[in-house]
Short mmCIF file of C-alpha atoms in Angstrom, two decimals:
data_model
loop_
_atom_site.label_atom_id
_atom_site.label_comp_id
_atom_site.label_asym_id
_atom_site.label_seq_id
_atom_site.Cartn_x
_atom_site.Cartn_y
_atom_site.Cartn_z
CA MET A 12 30.54 18.35 -11.87
CA ASN A 13 29.29 18.19 -8.95
CA LYS A 14 26.29 14.92 -8.58
CA PHE A 15 23.59 14.95 -6.68
CA GLY A 16 21.02 12.39 -5.80
CA LEU A 17 18.01 10.85 -3.66
CA ILE A 18 18.64 7.72 -1.10
CA GLY A 19 15.28 6.11 0.20
CA ASP A 20 13.48 2.67 -0.90
CA PRO A 21 10.91 2.71 -2.52
CA ILE A 22 12.00 6.10 -4.67
CA ALA A 23 11.16 5.06 -8.05
CA THR A 24 8.05 6.88 -7.80
CA SER A 25 9.50 10.36 -6.05
CA LEU A 26 9.04 13.37 -7.43
CA SER A 27 12.74 14.80 -6.50
CA PRO A 28 13.88 14.15 -10.15
CA ALA A 29 11.99 15.75 -11.87
CA LEU A 30 11.84 19.01 -9.38
CA PHE A 31 15.48 19.18 -8.91
CA LYS A 32 15.85 19.09 -12.94
CA ALA A 33 13.11 21.63 -13.52
CA GLY A 34 14.31 24.09 -11.13
CA TYR A 35 17.90 23.65 -12.02
CA ASP A 36 16.60 23.54 -16.13
CA GLY A 37 18.84 20.23 -16.43
CA LYS A 38 22.35 22.48 -14.87
CA TYR A 39 23.61 19.77 -12.48
CA THR A 40 22.76 15.14 -12.19
CA TYR A 41 20.35 13.81 -9.79
CA ASP A 42 19.66 10.38 -9.40
CA LEU A 43 17.81 7.32 -7.82
CA ILE A 44 19.92 5.94 -4.60
CA GLU A 45 17.33 2.79 -4.25
CA GLY A 46 18.39 0.18 -2.30
CA SER A 47 16.92 -1.14 1.03
CA ASP A 48 20.39 -1.62 2.42
CA PHE A 49 21.24 1.96 4.04
CA GLY A 50 24.55 1.22 4.06
CA ALA A 51 25.66 0.10 0.45
CA SER A 52 23.30 4.04 -0.66
CA PHE A 53 25.32 5.69 1.74
CA LYS A 54 28.63 4.03 0.36
CA THR A 55 27.28 5.29 -3.02
CA PHE A 56 27.11 8.57 -1.80
CA GLU A 57 30.51 9.27 -0.83
CA ASP A 58 31.55 7.52 -3.17
CA ARG A 59 30.50 9.89 -6.04
CA TYR A 60 27.92 12.86 -4.68
CA LYS A 61 28.58 16.04 -3.19
CA GLY A 62 25.62 16.31 -1.67
CA VAL A 63 21.96 14.15 -1.55
CA ASN A 64 18.00 14.06 -0.25
CA VAL A 65 17.23 11.72 1.99
CA THR A 66 13.86 9.58 2.52
CA ALA A 67 11.57 7.07 4.50
CA PRO A 68 13.18 4.80 5.95
CA PHE A 69 16.57 6.27 6.27
CA LYS A 70 15.90 9.81 8.00
CA GLU A 71 17.84 8.75 11.29
CA LYS A 72 20.40 6.14 10.27
CA ALA A 73 21.54 9.22 8.24
CA PHE A 74 21.29 11.85 10.95
CA SER A 75 24.11 9.11 13.03
CA ARG A 76 26.31 8.65 10.22
CA ALA A 77 27.09 13.04 9.76
CA ASP A 78 29.45 14.52 11.32
CA ALA A 79 28.41 17.88 12.10
CA TYR A 80 24.79 19.49 12.02
CA THR A 81 22.29 23.04 11.38
CA SER A 82 21.15 23.62 15.09
CA TYR A 83 17.63 22.04 13.71
CA CYS A 84 18.78 19.30 12.79
CA ARG A 85 20.36 18.34 15.46
CA LYS A 86 17.28 19.16 17.97
CA ILE A 87 14.84 16.99 15.63
CA GLY A 88 17.37 13.85 15.80
CA ALA A 89 16.48 12.93 12.13
CA THR A 90 17.73 14.82 8.79
CA ASN A 91 16.36 14.56 4.75
CA LEU A 92 19.80 16.42 3.92
CA LEU A 93 23.58 15.34 3.62
CA ILE A 94 26.22 17.70 1.97
CA LYS A 95 30.56 16.78 1.41
CA THR A 96 32.08 19.84 3.52
CA PRO A 97 35.52 20.58 3.73
CA ASP A 98 34.73 18.95 7.59
CA GLY A 99 33.39 16.67 7.02
CA ILE A 100 29.14 15.40 6.06
CA LEU A 101 27.06 18.06 7.09
CA ALA A 102 23.36 17.07 8.06
CA ASP A 103 20.15 19.83 7.32
CA ASN A 104 16.60 19.16 7.57
CA SER A 105 14.91 20.55 5.14
CA ASP A 106 11.32 18.82 6.16
CA PHE A 107 11.63 22.66 8.85
CA THR A 108 12.00 24.49 6.62
CA GLY A 109 9.25 22.93 4.00
CA ILE A 110 6.97 23.43 6.78
CA ILE A 111 7.77 26.89 7.91
CA LEU A 112 7.67 28.18 4.37
CA SER A 113 4.07 26.34 4.17
CA ILE A 114 2.72 27.55 7.08
CA ALA A 115 3.90 31.18 6.64
CA GLU A 116 2.51 30.89 2.42
CA ALA A 117 -0.51 30.15 3.91
CA TYR A 118 -1.46 32.89 6.34
CA VAL A 119 0.12 35.14 4.23
CA PRO A 120 -0.59 34.66 0.73
CA GLY A 121 2.50 35.60 -1.58
CA LEU A 122 5.18 36.19 0.72
CA VAL A 123 7.43 33.13 -0.19
CA ARG A 124 7.55 34.27 -3.25
CA GLN A 125 8.44 38.22 -2.87
CA PHE A 126 10.69 36.77 -0.36
CA CYS A 127 12.24 34.09 -2.55
CA THR A 128 12.76 37.75 -4.97
CA LYS A 129 14.39 39.57 -2.21
CA TYR A 130 16.35 37.60 -0.37
CA GLY A 131 17.69 34.64 -2.45
CA ASP A 132 18.96 31.71 -0.81
CA THR A 133 18.69 33.39 2.47
CA MET A 134 14.75 33.56 1.72
CA HIS A 135 13.38 31.20 4.20
CA ILE A 136 15.54 32.53 7.10
CA LYS A 137 13.67 35.94 6.29
CA VAL A 138 10.34 34.01 6.36
CA HIS A 139 10.64 32.55 10.07
CA GLN A 140 11.56 36.20 11.25
CA TYR A 141 9.27 37.69 10.08
CA PHE A 142 6.33 35.56 10.37
CA ARG A 143 7.13 35.11 13.90
CA GLN A 144 6.86 39.42 14.56
CA ALA A 145 3.58 39.08 12.13
CA LEU A 146 2.19 36.66 14.29
CA PRO A 147 0.81 39.06 17.44
CA MET A 148 -1.05 40.57 13.81
CA LEU A 149 -2.49 37.29 13.54
CA PHE A 150 -4.00 36.13 16.51
CA SER A 151 -5.01 38.14 19.97
CA ARG A 152 -3.41 35.54 22.20
CA LYS A 153 -0.87 32.83 21.96
CA PRO A 154 -1.91 29.83 18.83
CA GLN A 155 -2.05 26.30 19.06
CA ALA A 156 -0.83 23.49 17.23
CA LEU A 157 -1.18 20.34 16.81
CA ILE A 158 1.01 18.09 15.16
CA VAL A 159 -0.89 14.25 14.68
CA GLY A 160 2.29 11.57 14.04
CA CYS A 161 5.76 11.73 15.92
CA GLY A 162 7.90 10.26 13.71
CA GLY A 163 10.38 11.81 11.53
CA ALA A 164 7.93 14.21 10.32
CA GLY A 165 6.58 14.30 13.13
CA ARG A 166 9.38 16.09 15.08
CA ALA A 167 10.69 18.48 11.73
CA ALA A 168 6.39 19.84 12.79
CA ALA A 169 6.63 20.26 16.40
CA VAL A 170 9.61 22.16 16.50
CA ALA A 171 8.54 24.63 12.82
CA ALA A 172 5.26 25.02 14.86
CA ALA A 173 6.92 25.48 18.38
CA GLU A 174 9.69 27.76 16.90
CA LEU A 175 7.09 30.05 14.93
CA GLY A 176 5.37 31.07 18.13
CA PHE A 177 2.71 28.40 18.39
CA ASP A 178 1.62 26.26 21.53
CA THR A 179 2.28 23.32 20.17
CA ALA A 180 0.40 19.42 21.22
CA LEU A 181 1.58 16.07 19.72
CA MET A 182 -0.42 13.68 19.59
CA ASN A 183 1.13 9.60 18.12
CA ARG A 184 -0.52 6.39 17.96
CA THR A 185 1.64 5.40 20.88
CA GLN A 186 1.44 8.14 23.13
CA GLU A 187 5.34 7.09 25.04
CA LYS A 188 6.71 8.15 21.08
CA ALA A 189 5.17 12.12 21.94
CA GLN A 190 6.02 11.99 25.21
CA LYS A 191 9.72 10.92 24.44
CA ILE A 192 10.15 13.57 22.17
CA ALA A 193 8.32 16.40 25.18
CA ASP A 194 10.86 14.92 27.48
CA GLU A 195 13.97 15.41 25.01
CA MET A 196 13.04 18.56 24.28
CA PRO A 197 11.77 20.60 26.91
CA GLU A 198 12.54 24.15 25.55
CA TYR A 199 9.67 24.29 23.92
CA ASN A 200 7.22 22.83 26.68
CA PHE A 201 5.82 20.62 24.13
CA ILE A 202 2.27 19.13 24.84
CA VAL A 203 0.98 15.36 24.86
CA ASP A 204 -2.58 14.46 24.30
CA GLN A 205 -4.16 10.92 24.28
CA MET A 206 -5.76 9.93 20.16
CA PRO A 207 -9.31 9.64 21.81
CA ASP A 208 -9.21 13.24 22.16
CA PHE A 209 -8.07 14.41 18.71
CA ARG A 210 -11.75 15.83 17.50
CA ALA A 211 -11.56 17.58 20.87
CA ALA A 212 -8.06 19.11 19.88
CA VAL A 213 -8.53 19.29 16.17
CA ARG A 214 -11.41 21.84 17.37
CA GLU A 215 -9.07 23.91 20.42
CA CYS A 216 -6.24 24.12 18.01
CA ASP A 217 -5.17 27.07 15.10
CA LEU A 218 -2.89 24.79 13.39
CA ILE A 219 -3.03 20.88 12.07
CA ILE A 220 0.11 19.11 10.62
CA TYR A 221 -1.31 15.70 10.27
CA THR A 222 2.20 13.50 9.23
CA LEU A 223 0.64 9.93 9.20
CA PRO A 224 0.59 7.94 6.20
CA MET A 225 -2.91 6.95 6.92
CA LYS A 226 -6.56 8.39 7.94
CA ILE A 227 -7.59 7.78 11.92
CA ASP A 228 -10.71 6.21 12.71
CA ASP A 229 -11.67 9.94 14.18
CA MET A 230 -11.37 11.70 10.94
CA GLY A 231 -14.89 10.57 10.51
CA LEU A 232 -16.66 12.21 13.39
CA LEU A 233 -15.15 15.60 12.57
CA THR A 234 -17.54 18.51 11.41
CA ALA A 235 -17.22 21.71 9.56
CA GLU A 236 -17.74 23.29 12.71
CA ASP A 237 -14.40 21.85 14.27
CA PHE A 238 -12.96 23.54 11.74
CA GLU A 239 -14.59 26.90 12.15
CA GLY A 240 -11.81 28.41 14.48
CA GLU A 241 -11.85 31.48 16.56
CA ASP A 242 -11.07 35.38 16.76
CA ARG A 243 -9.82 36.73 13.20
CA TYR A 244 -9.01 40.77 14.09
CA THR A 245 -6.26 42.30 12.64
CA TRP A 246 -5.28 40.42 9.12
CA SER A 247 -8.62 38.31 6.86
CA ARG A 248 -6.98 34.78 7.89
CA PRO A 249 -8.36 30.78 7.64
CA GLY A 250 -10.26 29.77 10.29
CA LYS A 251 -7.85 27.05 10.74
CA VAL A 252 -4.96 26.08 8.64
CA ILE A 253 -4.16 22.18 8.37
CA LEU A 254 -0.97 20.99 6.36
CA GLU A 255 -0.49 17.14 5.65
CA ALA A 256 2.72 15.54 4.52
CA ASN A 257 1.02 12.94 2.44
CA TYR A 258 1.20 13.55 -0.63
CA LYS A 259 0.31 10.44 -2.84
CA THR A 260 -2.57 8.76 -0.71
CA PRO A 261 -3.94 12.13 1.32
CA ALA A 262 -5.78 11.07 4.47
CA PHE A 263 -8.10 14.14 3.65
CA SER A 264 -10.79 12.70 1.49
CA TRP A 265 -12.57 14.68 -0.02
CA ASP A 266 -15.90 14.00 2.40
CA ILE A 267 -13.85 15.85 5.26
CA LEU A 268 -12.44 18.52 2.90
CA ALA A 269 -15.79 19.69 2.20
CA LYS A 270 -15.92 20.12 5.84
CA VAL A 271 -12.76 22.10 6.26
CA ASN A 272 -14.17 24.25 2.86
CA ALA A 273 -17.93 24.75 5.10
CA GLY A 274 -15.66 25.79 8.51
CA GLY A 275 -13.39 28.47 6.61
CA ALA A 276 -10.20 26.55 7.16
CA GLN A 277 -7.13 26.33 4.32
CA TYR A 278 -5.86 22.80 3.75
CA VAL A 279 -2.59 22.93 2.72
CA PRO A 280 -1.83 19.51 0.68
CA GLY A 281 1.44 17.46 1.21
CA LEU A 282 2.64 18.86 -2.55
CA LYS A 283 3.26 22.43 -0.81
CA TRP A 284 5.45 21.19 2.09
CA LEU A 285 7.25 19.07 -0.59
CA LEU A 286 7.63 22.26 -2.81
CA TYR A 287 8.37 23.90 -0.49
CA GLN A 288 11.36 21.50 1.32
CA ALA A 289 12.35 20.83 -2.15
CA LEU A 290 13.52 24.86 -2.83
CA THR A 291 15.11 25.23 0.47
CA GLY A 292 17.12 21.51 -0.07
CA TYR A 293 17.93 22.62 -2.84
CA SER A 294 19.42 25.66 -2.53
CA HIS A 295 21.60 23.73 0.75
CA LEU A 296 22.33 21.15 -1.33
CA THR A 297 24.07 23.59 -4.76
CA GLY A 298 24.25 26.61 -3.24
CA HIS A 299 21.76 28.21 -5.94
CA LEU A 300 18.20 28.64 -5.54
CA PRO A 301 16.39 26.82 -7.71
CA SER A 302 13.36 28.04 -9.76
CA LEU A 303 10.38 28.34 -8.15
CA ASP A 304 8.32 29.54 -11.28
CA ALA A 305 9.19 25.83 -12.82
CA MET A 306 9.40 23.42 -9.62
CA GLU A 307 5.38 24.94 -9.09
CA LYS A 308 4.65 23.73 -13.14
CA VAL A 309 5.63 20.17 -11.92
CA ILE A 310 3.03 20.15 -8.99
CA ALA A 311 0.59 21.33 -11.21
CA PRO A 312 1.07 21.71 -14.45
CA ASP A 313 -2.96 22.01 -15.35
CA GLU A 314 -1.74 25.75 -13.84
CA ARG A 315 0.82 26.79 -16.75
#
């Protein structure tokens, strides 16, 4: 029987095993492969597993050990999925697809479930195509996205936002890191913003994807007006969409979320991103789409 797992350190409190078990009703084995030595964990994968998820701090190291890459994974330069194939180890990135689904669902509620039912394990491709076509009905102009943080998740977020049709700005505590991404992917025309301009950038942009593991000082300066957005005209949509990667200790605390809500924006928590990257990633690992309903009960047990 094919076995699957998760490589990372530390991962003892990861929700991935529970999501995987729920998604497949215990059909497959999914183990934690924890340790600070990536080489040892990778050898365990080679010896015992069909495929693995990879999390921090090993996404870049895992990328370097693959034999082949999906197109977006190659652009991003990091992977959270390694899968054995007849042609070697394939690297993919479901952080990217998880972001695509999170954004699309925020603007078009119910879309992910509808497309899961209709298209099965190719639904993320269809969601991507549909949202790009729908963008002119959501905005009277080309919308803008702000990516805060340029690590592995930030790189995936930048590519996802640009691929969905947003003009995309990158912001990082070290500006050179953001500029390096912009230089490496000139096809996306990324803008590099400075961290001191955070509040002005939030006010200007329609989509904010926050991937830093901590709150920056300027977040306390934000007001409800900074989240209002502009020119909604055909479909009812949020003033802004804010997607956060960190689900364990989110930077958007209750006082900031009160301003988000007062401004008519929509906050998408990191658990939603986790859910959708698991939905698409597990599908690629096993070749079968897991149960979205069952996995939703893992991340939101009070909503059964």
